[in-house]
Short mmCIF file of C-alpha atoms in Angstrom, two decimals:
data_model
loop_
_atom_site.label_atom_id
_atom_site.label_comp_id
_atom_site.label_asym_id
_atom_site.label_seq_id
_atom_site.Cartn_x
_atom_site.Cartn_y
_atom_site.Cartn_z
CA MET A 1 -0.27 -7.02 2.70
CA LYS A 2 -2.44 -4.93 0.34
CA PHE A 3 -6.18 -5.18 -0.39
CA ILE A 4 -8.51 -3.86 -3.03
CA GLU A 5 -11.70 -2.84 -1.24
CA LYS A 6 -14.92 -1.28 -2.44
CA GLY A 7 -15.42 1.25 0.36
CA THR A 8 -18.42 3.32 1.35
CA VAL A 9 -18.07 7.05 1.82
CA ILE A 10 -18.92 8.03 5.41
CA LYS A 11 -18.49 11.82 4.91
CA ASN A 12 -16.86 14.33 2.70
CA GLU A 13 -16.32 17.95 3.74
CA ASN A 14 -14.60 20.89 2.22
CA ILE A 15 -12.42 22.16 5.06
CA ALA A 16 -10.19 24.76 3.38
CA PRO A 17 -9.94 26.16 -0.17
CA ASN A 18 -9.56 23.19 -2.45
CA ILE A 19 -9.03 20.84 0.52
CA TYR A 20 -11.39 17.94 1.18
CA ASP A 21 -11.82 15.78 4.23
CA LEU A 22 -13.03 12.27 3.12
CA SER A 23 -13.82 9.33 5.38
CA ILE A 24 -14.35 5.97 3.74
CA ARG A 25 -15.30 2.61 5.44
CA LEU A 26 -12.49 0.25 4.44
CA PRO A 27 -12.03 -2.37 7.18
CA LYS A 28 -9.23 -4.38 5.78
CA ILE A 29 -7.01 -1.46 4.58
CA ALA A 30 -7.72 0.52 7.84
CA LYS A 31 -6.67 -2.38 9.99
CA GLU A 32 -3.39 -2.91 8.06
CA ALA A 33 -2.37 0.76 7.53
CA ALA A 34 0.74 2.27 9.19
CA CYS A 35 1.45 5.95 9.52
CA GLY A 36 3.00 7.53 6.48
CA GLN A 37 1.53 4.99 4.06
CA PHE A 38 -0.89 5.94 1.24
CA VAL A 39 -3.70 4.42 -0.76
CA GLU A 40 -4.60 4.44 -4.42
CA VAL A 41 -8.20 5.78 -5.15
CA TYR A 42 -9.69 4.77 -8.47
CA PRO A 43 -11.75 7.39 -10.38
CA ASP A 44 -13.75 4.56 -12.00
CA ASN A 45 -15.48 7.14 -14.42
CA GLY A 46 -14.31 5.65 -17.64
CA THR A 47 -12.02 8.55 -18.69
CA ASN A 48 -9.62 8.98 -15.82
CA LEU A 49 -7.74 5.76 -16.08
CA LEU A 50 -5.20 5.91 -13.34
CA PRO A 51 -5.68 5.67 -9.67
CA ARG A 52 -4.65 8.66 -7.44
CA PRO A 53 -2.22 8.22 -4.65
CA ILE A 54 -3.50 9.92 -1.45
CA SER A 55 -1.82 9.81 1.94
CA ILE A 56 -3.53 8.36 4.90
CA CYS A 57 -4.50 11.05 7.44
CA GLU A 58 -5.99 8.87 10.08
CA THR A 59 -7.18 5.39 10.64
CA ASN A 60 -10.31 5.19 12.84
CA GLY A 61 -11.32 1.63 13.50
CA ASP A 62 -12.57 0.28 10.20
CA SER A 63 -12.43 3.59 8.40
CA LEU A 64 -9.79 5.75 6.66
CA ARG A 65 -9.62 9.40 6.70
CA LEU A 66 -8.07 10.97 3.57
CA VAL A 67 -7.48 14.75 3.40
CA PHE A 68 -6.60 15.78 -0.18
CA GLN A 69 -6.24 18.79 -2.41
CA VAL A 70 -8.08 19.21 -5.71
CA VAL A 71 -5.29 19.42 -8.26
CA GLY A 72 -6.85 17.93 -11.43
CA SER A 73 -9.78 16.09 -12.88
CA GLY A 74 -9.33 12.98 -10.75
CA THR A 75 -9.24 14.75 -7.36
CA ARG A 76 -12.05 17.09 -8.48
CA LEU A 77 -14.21 13.92 -9.09
CA PHE A 78 -13.38 12.81 -5.47
CA SER A 79 -14.38 16.21 -4.09
CA GLY A 80 -17.93 15.37 -5.28
CA LEU A 81 -18.18 12.11 -3.46
CA LYS A 82 -21.13 12.00 -1.00
CA SER A 83 -22.01 9.92 2.08
CA GLY A 84 -23.06 6.47 0.90
CA ASP A 85 -21.19 6.51 -2.39
CA GLY A 86 -19.07 3.54 -3.28
CA VAL A 87 -15.37 4.05 -4.13
CA ARG A 88 -12.66 1.51 -4.97
CA VAL A 89 -9.38 1.80 -3.06
CA LEU A 90 -6.15 -0.20 -3.06
CA GLY A 91 -3.74 -0.15 -0.09
CA PRO A 92 -2.16 0.34 2.11
CA CYS A 93 0.76 1.24 -0.18
CA GLY A 94 4.39 2.15 0.45
CA ASN A 95 6.68 1.83 3.52
CA GLY A 96 5.51 4.55 6.00
CA TYR A 97 7.57 6.36 8.60
CA PRO A 98 9.99 4.10 10.46
CA LEU A 99 9.14 3.81 14.17
CA THR A 100 12.45 4.05 15.96
CA ASN A 101 13.36 4.01 19.62
CA ALA A 102 13.77 7.85 19.60
CA LYS A 103 12.15 9.75 22.40
CA SER A 104 11.65 13.21 20.94
CA PHE A 105 10.18 13.95 17.54
CA ILE A 106 9.57 16.89 15.25
CA LEU A 107 6.87 16.47 12.62
CA ALA A 108 7.17 19.05 9.82
CA GLY A 109 4.38 19.38 7.27
CA GLY A 110 3.74 21.79 4.41
CA GLY A 111 0.29 22.21 2.77
CA VAL A 112 -1.29 19.02 1.61
CA GLY A 113 1.74 17.29 3.15
CA VAL A 114 0.22 17.87 6.55
CA PRO A 115 -2.42 15.14 6.65
CA PRO A 116 -0.26 12.04 7.06
CA LEU A 117 1.40 13.68 10.06
CA LEU A 118 -1.80 13.43 12.05
CA GLU A 119 -1.84 9.65 12.31
CA THR A 120 1.93 9.71 12.69
CA ALA A 121 1.53 12.15 15.72
CA LYS A 122 -1.10 9.92 17.31
CA ARG A 123 1.27 6.97 17.19
CA LEU A 124 4.41 8.79 18.20
CA LYS A 125 2.77 10.36 21.26
CA LYS A 126 2.84 7.00 22.93
CA LEU A 127 6.66 6.85 22.40
CA GLY A 128 7.77 10.31 23.44
CA ASN A 129 7.63 14.01 23.01
CA VAL A 130 6.09 15.29 19.74
CA ASN A 131 6.48 18.78 18.33
CA VAL A 132 4.51 19.64 15.24
CA TYR A 133 5.47 22.38 12.80
CA LEU A 134 3.02 23.18 9.97
CA GLY A 135 3.27 25.51 7.06
CA PHE A 136 0.48 26.76 4.77
CA ARG A 137 -0.01 29.28 2.06
CA SER A 138 -2.61 31.15 4.05
CA HIS A 139 -5.41 28.90 5.28
CA PRO A 140 -4.35 26.35 7.93
CA PHE A 141 -6.25 23.15 8.21
CA LEU A 142 -6.28 20.12 10.59
CA THR A 143 -4.77 22.25 13.32
CA GLU A 144 -7.72 21.56 15.66
CA ASP A 145 -7.26 17.84 15.04
CA PHE A 146 -3.78 18.05 16.45
CA GLU A 147 -5.02 20.00 19.42
CA LYS A 148 -7.63 17.20 20.04
CA ILE A 149 -4.84 14.72 20.55
CA GLY A 150 -3.05 17.17 22.96
CA ILE A 151 -0.51 18.63 20.63
CA VAL A 152 -0.68 22.41 19.81
CA PRO A 153 0.94 22.77 16.42
CA HIS A 154 3.34 25.63 15.57
CA ILE A 155 1.87 27.32 12.54
CA ALA A 156 3.57 29.24 9.71
CA THR A 157 1.68 30.93 6.74
CA ASP A 158 3.48 32.38 3.72
CA ASP A 159 1.36 35.58 3.98
CA GLY A 160 1.56 35.82 7.81
CA SER A 161 -2.34 35.64 8.14
CA VAL A 162 -2.02 32.94 10.87
CA GLY A 163 1.04 32.41 13.13
CA PHE A 164 4.63 32.93 11.94
CA LYS A 165 5.11 34.85 8.61
CA GLY A 166 7.32 32.60 6.47
CA ASN A 167 7.83 28.86 5.75
CA VAL A 168 7.93 25.99 8.14
CA THR A 169 11.76 25.64 8.03
CA GLU A 170 12.22 29.27 8.85
CA LEU A 171 9.79 28.81 11.76
CA MET A 172 11.73 25.84 12.99
CA LYS A 173 15.03 27.86 12.76
CA SER A 174 13.48 30.80 14.57
CA GLU A 175 12.71 28.48 17.51
CA ASN A 176 16.00 26.49 17.19
CA VAL A 177 13.98 23.30 17.73
CA GLN A 178 15.83 20.06 18.67
CA ALA A 179 14.73 16.45 18.61
CA ASP A 180 16.11 12.88 18.16
CA ILE A 181 14.39 12.60 14.73
CA ILE A 182 12.35 14.62 12.19
CA TYR A 183 9.55 13.28 9.98
CA ALA A 184 8.65 15.66 7.05
CA CYS A 185 5.98 15.70 4.37
CA GLY A 186 5.34 18.45 1.84
CA PRO A 187 6.54 19.92 -1.41
CA LYS A 188 10.00 19.00 -2.54
CA ILE A 189 11.54 22.39 -1.92
CA MET A 190 10.35 22.21 1.74
CA LEU A 191 11.57 18.73 2.29
CA LYS A 192 15.05 19.88 1.00
CA SER A 193 15.18 22.74 3.41
CA VAL A 194 14.03 20.62 6.36
CA SER A 195 16.59 18.03 5.40
CA GLU A 196 19.29 20.83 5.42
CA TYR A 197 18.06 21.90 8.90
CA GLY A 198 18.41 18.33 10.12
CA GLU A 199 22.00 18.12 8.72
CA GLU A 200 22.96 21.38 10.38
CA LYS A 201 21.57 20.14 13.76
CA ASN A 202 22.73 16.51 13.23
CA ILE A 203 19.14 15.16 13.45
CA PRO A 204 18.08 12.44 10.96
CA VAL A 205 15.25 13.46 8.76
CA TYR A 206 12.79 11.11 7.06
CA VAL A 207 11.00 12.72 4.14
CA SER A 208 7.88 11.53 2.33
CA MET A 209 8.29 12.01 -1.33
CA GLU A 210 5.77 12.48 -4.15
CA GLU A 211 5.80 11.61 -7.80
CA ARG A 212 3.35 10.89 -10.61
CA MET A 213 2.35 7.24 -10.36
CA ALA A 214 0.53 4.69 -12.43
CA CYS A 215 0.26 1.32 -10.67
CA GLY A 216 1.12 2.37 -7.09
CA ILE A 217 2.49 -1.09 -6.22
CA GLY A 218 6.02 -1.13 -7.77
CA ALA A 219 5.36 -2.82 -11.11
CA CYS A 220 5.34 -0.03 -13.59
CA VAL A 221 8.46 1.86 -12.47
CA GLY A 222 6.80 5.18 -13.26
CA CYS A 223 7.47 7.05 -10.02
CA ALA A 224 11.31 7.26 -9.96
CA VAL A 225 13.27 9.20 -7.31
CA LYS A 226 17.03 9.57 -7.46
CA ILE A 227 18.72 7.93 -4.45
CA LYS A 228 22.52 8.25 -4.01
CA LYS A 229 24.57 5.38 -4.90
CA ASP A 230 28.40 5.16 -5.07
CA ASN A 231 29.34 8.38 -6.81
CA GLY A 232 26.07 8.63 -8.72
CA PHE A 233 22.52 7.65 -8.09
CA GLU A 234 20.01 4.96 -8.69
CA ASN A 235 16.31 5.31 -9.48
CA LYS A 236 14.12 3.95 -6.66
CA LYS A 237 10.27 3.76 -6.68
CA VAL A 238 8.38 6.20 -4.59
CA CYS A 239 5.44 3.84 -4.34
CA LYS A 240 7.32 0.73 -3.13
CA ASP A 241 10.71 1.74 -1.79
CA GLY A 242 9.14 4.85 -0.37
CA PRO A 243 7.32 7.16 -0.10
CA VAL A 244 9.48 7.73 2.97
CA PHE A 245 13.28 7.97 2.51
CA ASP A 246 16.14 8.93 4.77
CA SER A 247 16.85 12.50 3.54
CA ARG A 248 20.56 11.85 3.54
CA GLU A 249 20.08 9.19 0.82
CA VAL A 250 18.03 11.49 -1.50
CA LEU A 251 19.88 13.15 -4.38
CA TRP A 252 18.37 16.67 -4.01
CA GLU A 253 18.38 18.63 -7.25
CA MET Z 1 -16.63 -28.37 -22.79
CA ILE Z 2 -14.55 -25.33 -23.83
CA ASP Z 3 -10.87 -25.57 -24.55
CA THR Z 4 -9.07 -22.31 -24.15
CA ARG Z 5 -5.59 -23.61 -25.04
CA VAL Z 6 -3.56 -21.89 -27.81
CA SER Z 7 -0.09 -22.57 -29.11
CA ILE Z 8 2.68 -20.38 -30.54
CA ALA Z 9 5.90 -21.80 -32.00
CA GLY Z 10 5.07 -25.20 -30.56
CA ILE Z 11 4.64 -23.89 -27.05
CA GLU Z 12 1.18 -24.57 -25.54
CA PHE Z 13 -0.49 -22.00 -23.27
CA LYS Z 14 -3.45 -22.88 -21.08
CA ASN Z 15 -5.28 -19.69 -22.31
CA PRO Z 16 -4.59 -16.86 -24.68
CA VAL Z 17 -4.05 -14.11 -22.15
CA THR Z 18 -0.66 -12.69 -21.14
CA THR Z 19 0.59 -9.47 -19.77
CA ALA Z 20 1.93 -6.51 -21.81
CA SER Z 21 5.66 -5.98 -21.01
CA GLY Z 22 6.37 -3.19 -18.57
CA THR Z 23 2.93 -3.17 -16.98
CA PHE Z 24 3.31 -6.21 -14.75
CA GLY Z 25 6.92 -6.23 -13.61
CA SER Z 26 7.89 -9.89 -13.12
CA GLY Z 27 4.53 -10.60 -11.56
CA ARG Z 28 5.58 -10.14 -7.95
CA GLU Z 29 3.50 -7.02 -7.14
CA PHE Z 30 0.39 -8.13 -8.98
CA GLY Z 31 0.73 -11.63 -7.35
CA GLU Z 32 -0.90 -10.04 -4.22
CA PHE Z 33 -4.18 -9.64 -6.16
CA VAL Z 34 -3.94 -12.06 -9.04
CA ASP Z 35 -3.51 -15.87 -8.96
CA LEU Z 36 -0.54 -16.06 -11.40
CA ASN Z 37 -1.29 -19.67 -12.09
CA ARG Z 38 -4.35 -18.59 -14.06
CA LEU Z 39 -2.43 -16.65 -16.70
CA GLY Z 40 -1.60 -18.13 -20.05
CA ALA Z 41 1.80 -16.51 -19.75
CA ILE Z 42 3.56 -13.78 -18.00
CA THR Z 43 5.41 -11.32 -20.22
CA VAL Z 44 8.00 -9.62 -18.09
CA LYS Z 45 9.37 -6.10 -18.11
CA GLY Z 46 12.11 -5.48 -20.58
CA VAL Z 47 15.50 -6.93 -19.66
CA ALA Z 48 18.83 -5.60 -20.91
CA ASP Z 49 22.31 -7.19 -20.62
CA LYS Z 50 23.27 -4.67 -17.98
CA PRO Z 51 21.13 -2.52 -15.52
CA TRP Z 52 19.50 0.61 -17.06
CA GLN Z 53 18.72 3.79 -15.08
CA GLY Z 54 15.77 4.84 -17.30
CA ASN Z 55 14.64 8.38 -17.79
CA ASP Z 56 14.09 11.27 -15.33
CA SER Z 57 10.67 11.83 -13.50
CA PRO Z 58 7.94 12.74 -14.26
CA ARG Z 59 7.63 9.57 -16.32
CA ILE Z 60 3.83 9.23 -16.24
CA ALA Z 61 1.03 11.54 -17.62
CA GLU Z 62 -2.59 10.71 -17.88
CA VAL Z 63 -4.26 11.58 -21.06
CA TYR Z 64 -7.95 11.16 -22.29
CA GLY Z 65 -8.77 7.45 -22.22
CA GLY Z 66 -5.12 6.44 -21.73
CA MET Z 67 -1.70 7.47 -20.48
CA LEU Z 68 1.83 8.46 -21.63
CA ASN Z 69 4.94 6.85 -20.14
CA SER Z 70 8.54 7.59 -20.53
CA VAL Z 71 10.04 5.14 -18.11
CA GLY Z 72 12.90 4.43 -20.57
CA LEU Z 73 13.14 0.70 -19.74
CA GLN Z 74 14.66 1.04 -16.31
CA ASN Z 75 15.68 -2.49 -15.37
CA PRO Z 76 18.18 -4.24 -13.13
CA GLY Z 77 19.83 -6.23 -15.88
CA ALA Z 78 19.83 -9.85 -17.11
CA ASP Z 79 22.04 -11.21 -14.31
CA TYR Z 80 19.63 -10.04 -11.59
CA PHE Z 81 16.65 -11.17 -13.63
CA ILE Z 82 18.00 -14.70 -14.04
CA LYS Z 83 18.94 -14.97 -10.35
CA GLU Z 84 15.87 -13.35 -8.82
CA ASP Z 85 12.89 -13.41 -11.11
CA ILE Z 86 13.03 -16.68 -12.94
CA PRO Z 87 12.98 -18.81 -9.78
CA PHE Z 88 10.07 -16.63 -8.55
CA LEU Z 89 8.12 -17.03 -11.83
CA ARG Z 90 8.81 -20.83 -12.03
CA GLN Z 91 6.83 -21.38 -8.86
CA PHE Z 92 3.66 -20.82 -10.95
CA ASP Z 93 2.01 -22.95 -13.52
CA THR Z 94 2.35 -20.37 -16.40
CA LYS Z 95 4.61 -19.69 -19.28
CA ILE Z 96 7.40 -17.11 -19.14
CA ILE Z 97 7.99 -14.66 -22.00
CA VAL Z 98 11.11 -12.54 -21.60
CA ASN Z 99 11.05 -9.10 -23.21
CA ILE Z 100 14.63 -8.14 -24.18
CA CYS Z 101 15.94 -4.63 -25.03
CA GLY Z 102 19.19 -3.05 -26.16
CA HIS Z 103 20.76 0.12 -27.61
CA THR Z 104 22.79 -1.78 -30.27
CA ILE Z 105 22.64 -5.09 -31.99
CA ASP Z 106 25.54 -6.26 -29.85
CA GLU Z 107 23.55 -5.42 -26.70
CA TYR Z 108 20.53 -7.28 -28.02
CA VAL Z 109 22.75 -10.33 -28.82
CA ARG Z 110 24.45 -10.21 -25.47
CA VAL Z 111 21.21 -10.34 -23.48
CA THR Z 112 19.94 -13.15 -25.75
CA GLU Z 113 23.08 -15.13 -25.04
CA LYS Z 114 22.70 -14.70 -21.34
CA LEU Z 115 19.23 -16.08 -21.46
CA ARG Z 116 20.22 -19.07 -23.71
CA SER Z 117 20.34 -21.51 -20.83
CA ALA Z 118 17.77 -19.74 -18.71
CA ASP Z 119 14.59 -21.59 -17.79
CA ILE Z 120 12.13 -19.44 -19.89
CA ASP Z 121 9.70 -20.35 -22.66
CA LEU Z 122 9.95 -17.53 -25.23
CA LEU Z 123 11.75 -14.25 -26.05
CA GLU Z 124 9.99 -11.06 -27.04
CA LEU Z 125 12.36 -8.66 -28.81
CA ASN Z 126 11.57 -5.08 -28.08
CA ILE Z 127 12.59 -3.10 -31.13
CA SER Z 128 9.90 -0.56 -30.68
CA CYS Z 129 10.30 1.38 -27.48
CA PRO Z 130 9.80 5.07 -28.16
CA ASN Z 131 11.62 6.12 -24.99
CA VAL Z 132 15.10 4.97 -25.71
CA LYS Z 133 17.16 7.28 -27.92
CA GLU Z 134 19.39 4.86 -29.59
CA GLY Z 135 18.08 1.39 -30.45
CA GLY Z 136 14.55 0.95 -29.34
CA MET Z 137 12.14 2.34 -31.94
CA ALA Z 138 14.94 3.27 -34.37
CA PHE Z 139 15.28 -0.46 -35.00
CA GLY Z 140 11.66 -1.09 -35.31
CA THR Z 141 10.68 1.43 -38.05
CA ASP Z 142 13.22 0.55 -40.66
CA CYS Z 143 12.82 -2.77 -42.56
CA LYS Z 144 16.62 -3.20 -43.10
CA MET Z 145 17.34 -2.64 -39.44
CA ILE Z 146 14.58 -5.04 -38.46
CA GLU Z 147 16.05 -7.72 -40.60
CA LYS Z 148 19.54 -7.18 -39.17
CA VAL Z 149 18.47 -7.16 -35.51
CA VAL Z 150 15.97 -9.97 -35.81
CA GLY Z 151 18.37 -12.06 -37.82
CA ALA Z 152 21.18 -11.60 -35.24
CA VAL Z 153 19.01 -12.30 -32.19
CA LYS Z 154 17.32 -15.23 -33.88
CA LYS Z 155 20.81 -16.75 -34.44
CA ALA Z 156 21.77 -16.29 -30.87
CA ALA Z 157 18.47 -17.38 -29.32
CA ALA Z 158 17.71 -20.81 -27.75
CA GLN Z 159 13.95 -20.00 -27.35
CA PRO Z 160 11.31 -19.12 -30.00
CA LEU Z 161 11.34 -15.40 -30.82
CA ILE Z 162 8.45 -12.98 -30.81
CA VAL Z 163 9.18 -9.58 -32.30
CA LYS Z 164 7.29 -6.60 -30.80
CA MET Z 165 6.27 -4.20 -33.49
CA SER Z 166 6.19 -0.42 -33.50
CA PRO Z 167 2.88 1.26 -34.59
CA ASN Z 168 4.86 4.36 -35.42
CA VAL Z 169 5.27 3.39 -39.07
CA THR Z 170 3.53 4.18 -42.39
CA ASP Z 171 2.69 0.46 -43.11
CA ILE Z 172 2.92 -2.04 -40.28
CA THR Z 173 2.52 -4.99 -42.75
CA GLU Z 174 5.85 -4.02 -44.41
CA THR Z 175 7.81 -4.00 -41.04
CA SER Z 176 6.03 -7.19 -40.02
CA LYS Z 177 6.88 -8.99 -43.19
CA ALA Z 178 10.56 -7.98 -42.71
CA ALA Z 179 10.51 -9.43 -39.21
CA GLU Z 180 8.96 -12.65 -40.53
CA ALA Z 181 11.50 -12.95 -43.28
CA ALA Z 182 14.30 -12.46 -40.78
CA GLY Z 183 13.19 -15.45 -38.74
CA ALA Z 184 10.55 -14.16 -36.18
CA ASP Z 185 8.43 -17.06 -34.86
CA ALA Z 186 5.57 -14.66 -33.85
CA LEU Z 187 4.80 -10.96 -33.73
CA SER Z 188 3.40 -8.93 -30.89
CA MET Z 189 1.67 -5.65 -31.56
CA ILE Z 190 1.32 -2.85 -30.91
CA ASN Z 191 3.81 -1.11 -28.72
CA THR Z 192 2.89 2.39 -27.59
CA LEU Z 193 2.16 5.26 -30.04
CA THR Z 194 4.47 8.21 -29.46
CA GLY Z 195 2.55 11.12 -27.78
CA MET Z 196 2.96 14.33 -25.77
CA LYS Z 197 1.25 16.51 -23.18
CA ILE Z 198 1.97 20.10 -22.20
CA ASP Z 199 1.36 21.72 -18.88
CA ILE Z 200 0.05 25.10 -20.07
CA TYR Z 201 0.54 26.78 -16.63
CA ARG Z 202 4.12 25.74 -16.24
CA ARG Z 203 4.58 26.11 -20.03
CA LYS Z 204 6.49 22.84 -20.18
CA PRO Z 205 5.87 19.27 -21.26
CA VAL Z 206 4.55 17.16 -18.59
CA LEU Z 207 7.06 14.36 -19.10
CA ALA Z 208 10.72 15.08 -18.25
CA ASN Z 209 11.52 13.23 -21.51
CA LYS Z 210 9.15 15.65 -23.36
CA ILE Z 211 7.53 12.73 -25.37
CA GLY Z 212 6.37 9.30 -24.38
CA GLY Z 213 4.49 6.19 -25.36
CA MET Z 214 0.72 6.41 -25.31
CA SER Z 215 -1.23 3.34 -24.14
CA GLY Z 216 -4.66 2.52 -22.90
CA PRO Z 217 -8.24 2.17 -24.26
CA ALA Z 218 -7.86 5.16 -26.54
CA ILE Z 219 -5.38 3.33 -28.78
CA LYS Z 220 -7.43 0.13 -29.05
CA PRO Z 221 -8.99 0.91 -32.49
CA VAL Z 222 -5.53 1.62 -33.97
CA ALA Z 223 -4.02 -1.54 -32.49
CA LEU Z 224 -6.99 -3.67 -33.69
CA ARG Z 225 -6.74 -2.33 -37.24
CA MET Z 226 -3.00 -3.07 -37.29
CA VAL Z 227 -3.45 -6.58 -36.01
CA TRP Z 228 -6.21 -7.28 -38.58
CA GLN Z 229 -4.09 -6.00 -41.47
CA THR Z 230 -0.98 -7.83 -40.34
CA ALA Z 231 -2.76 -11.14 -39.72
CA LYS Z 232 -3.69 -11.14 -43.45
CA ALA Z 233 -0.06 -10.40 -44.48
CA VAL Z 234 2.08 -12.82 -42.51
CA ASN Z 235 1.99 -16.53 -41.79
CA ILE Z 236 3.14 -16.37 -38.20
CA PRO Z 237 1.00 -16.01 -35.01
CA ILE Z 238 0.21 -12.58 -33.53
CA ILE Z 239 -0.06 -11.56 -29.95
CA GLY Z 240 -2.44 -8.65 -30.05
CA MET Z 241 -2.28 -5.76 -27.57
CA GLY Z 242 -3.18 -2.10 -27.29
CA GLY Z 243 -5.86 -0.93 -24.92
CA ILE Z 244 -7.27 -4.35 -24.02
CA SER Z 245 -9.24 -3.96 -20.79
CA ASP Z 246 -11.64 -6.86 -20.74
CA ALA Z 247 -12.81 -10.01 -22.51
CA GLU Z 248 -14.86 -8.12 -25.18
CA ASP Z 249 -11.74 -6.20 -26.18
CA ALA Z 250 -9.74 -9.48 -26.21
CA ILE Z 251 -12.26 -11.26 -28.34
CA GLU Z 252 -12.25 -8.49 -30.79
CA PHE Z 253 -8.42 -8.99 -31.27
CA ILE Z 254 -8.93 -12.76 -31.64
CA MET Z 255 -11.49 -12.23 -34.28
CA ALA Z 256 -9.10 -9.82 -36.03
CA GLY Z 257 -6.52 -12.58 -36.24
CA ALA Z 258 -4.58 -12.61 -32.88
CA THR Z 259 -3.69 -15.95 -31.31
CA MET Z 260 -2.98 -14.49 -27.95
CA VAL Z 261 -3.70 -11.12 -26.29
CA SER Z 262 -1.92 -8.99 -23.71
CA VAL Z 263 -3.52 -6.96 -20.98
CA GLY Z 264 -1.32 -3.88 -20.21
CA THR Z 265 -2.36 -0.50 -18.98
CA ALA Z 266 -5.70 -1.96 -17.77
CA ASN Z 267 -3.69 -3.58 -14.95
CA PHE Z 268 -3.24 -0.09 -13.53
CA SER Z 269 -6.91 0.82 -13.50
CA ASN Z 270 -7.99 -2.69 -12.47
CA PRO Z 271 -5.28 -4.91 -10.95
CA THR Z 272 -7.32 -8.00 -11.62
CA ALA Z 273 -7.89 -7.17 -15.31
CA THR Z 274 -5.87 -10.14 -16.51
CA THR Z 275 -7.87 -12.85 -14.66
CA ASP Z 276 -11.19 -10.93 -15.28
CA THR Z 277 -10.40 -11.08 -18.98
CA ILE Z 278 -9.74 -14.88 -18.83
CA SER Z 279 -13.03 -15.47 -16.89
CA GLY Z 280 -14.82 -13.32 -19.49
CA ILE Z 281 -13.40 -15.22 -22.46
CA GLU Z 282 -14.47 -18.51 -20.83
CA LYS Z 283 -17.97 -17.21 -20.29
CA PHE Z 284 -18.18 -15.90 -23.85
CA MET Z 285 -17.07 -19.33 -25.21
CA GLU Z 286 -19.73 -21.09 -23.13
CA ASP Z 287 -22.46 -18.70 -23.99
CA GLN Z 288 -21.65 -18.74 -27.69
CA SER Z 289 -20.93 -22.50 -27.78
CA ILE Z 290 -17.42 -22.03 -28.96
CA LYS Z 291 -15.34 -25.13 -28.25
CA ASN Z 292 -12.00 -23.75 -29.43
CA LEU Z 293 -10.74 -20.25 -30.14
CA ALA Z 294 -9.64 -21.36 -33.57
CA GLU Z 295 -13.42 -21.19 -34.49
CA ILE Z 296 -13.44 -17.36 -34.13
CA ARG Z 297 -9.74 -16.54 -34.81
CA GLY Z 298 -9.30 -14.26 -37.78
CA ILE Z 299 -12.95 -14.59 -38.88
CA ILE Z 300 -13.08 -10.94 -39.78
#
C-alpha cells in the first residue's frame, strides 16, 4: 500500500560533493517501506512539475532517510531543504529486493546506487553473511554507516584515492568473492558488469534499475526497461514491475 | 442545490471531470489515492487491436511548466483490455471512455469492432498522437484523412464517438469541422504539442525518440484558445484539456465552451488532482450561486 504524506524534514546534510543526507518524518511510508523500494518526492515549487524518484536509504522508526545526488533543478531544490520544512512524498514505490532463503549475500553499489544497500544490509544481516562492495568516483560516503551495523565495506574508487583502484566489479573479481545471491544498485554499465560476474560464478544477481519517470506508480508507462521475452523483449515499468529485476531477464544493450 | 451533471451524446455524467488518456492508466494505480466513484468518467490509456511495444527510453523529459513524453502508445492490446480492465472499471460508479489508436484505418476499425460488444460508454478516437510514426498525428492534421478515418470508425462503432484533435495544425476549426462532418459525436482537445529538449552536455536529444508531446500547465493558454475557437465553429460538445490542474483551470475551459474537462499531467504532480478539481468546481458553483454548469458554459 502506498501513501501520500506531507513530511517534516528532520535534518539535511551535505556528506560528499553533491551528495545530501535527508531525513524526513513520514510515519506511514516508513512503516510500510521494504529495502530496495523508492519514494517520489514532489518539488512543489510551481515550475518543476514532476516528482523525483529517490531510493530509500534507511527506515528509522517513523522517519525515512534519503541519500541523493544533485543532478538537476529538482534535486538542487531538495538540497536546500532545512530542518522543519514540509515536503510532500509518495511511497513506498516499486518492488524492492526479494528476500530469499539464501545464507550469504553480496551487496554491490556504485555511487548514488549505494544508499538503498544500507537498509538492505541491515535486514539481510539477520538472515546470513553479508559482504558489501562499494564503488565511488573518488569520495566514498555512507561507509561508516555500514561499519556501525557491523559490516566493513570493501571500497573501490576510480582514482584510487580510497581503497582499491578501479571499479566495483574489478574489486569483486580481484577478491574472487562468492555468495548465494548478489544485490546490486548503481549505473547501468556497473549493473551489467556485476550481472556478468554473477553469470560467470553462477550466482543470481538482482539489479535495481533507473529510468526517467513521471507518475512513479505504473500509470504513465514512461519508465520502460527492456525485459527478455521469447526471442525478443517486452517493455516493463521500472517504477511498478521494478526497480529490482533478475539480471538474467534484463536485455542489456 | 447545485447540479454538476452534464451529458454528451445522450450519456449522462455525474460531473464534468474525466482523465486525459495516457495519464491515468485504467485507473488501477490512482485508485490507491482517488475514489474512482467520484469521477465523471475515466478515459483510459490508448488501446490498439494488438499489443504495442512503444518507444525506447528515455520517454520522459521535464520542461519549464510541463513535460515531454514519447511513450509511443505502449499498450497490451484490446483483448487484454477487455478481459482485465473493463471488469475492474465496472466496479465503480463512473463512465468508461476508451481511447483507441491504430497505425492504419484497418487497425482503427479492428479495435473498434473488438469493442462493439464491450461494456463501455464511449470511444475516443486518437488521431493526434505525435509519437507514432504512421497513423497517429498524420491522420489528425489532414482534413481528408480525418474524414476517412472518422467515417470508417463511426460506421464500425457501437458507442458514441469522441474524436481527439491535434493542436499541431494551422487552423483547428477546419480539422474539427471535418471530424464533425464525418460523424463525430463530440471532440476532445487538445492532444500534446510536439516539442523537444536537448542535453547540451551529452549533445543529444533527451528523448530517445528525439521529439515528443508537450503537456502540462505551460500549454493551457494554447488549449483554452483552441477550445474557445472550436466551440464557436462546431455544433457538437467539446471535452477540454491541456494543462488543467485545478478547478479554476477547469472553469476557464467550461466558460470557453467545453462541456467536460480532462485532468492529465496534473495527476503526476498531484495524484488527487481529479477529485480536487471536482470539489473545487462544486465549491465555485456554491459560492457563485451557479445551479447548473450550462449557466456558464461558453459564456465567453
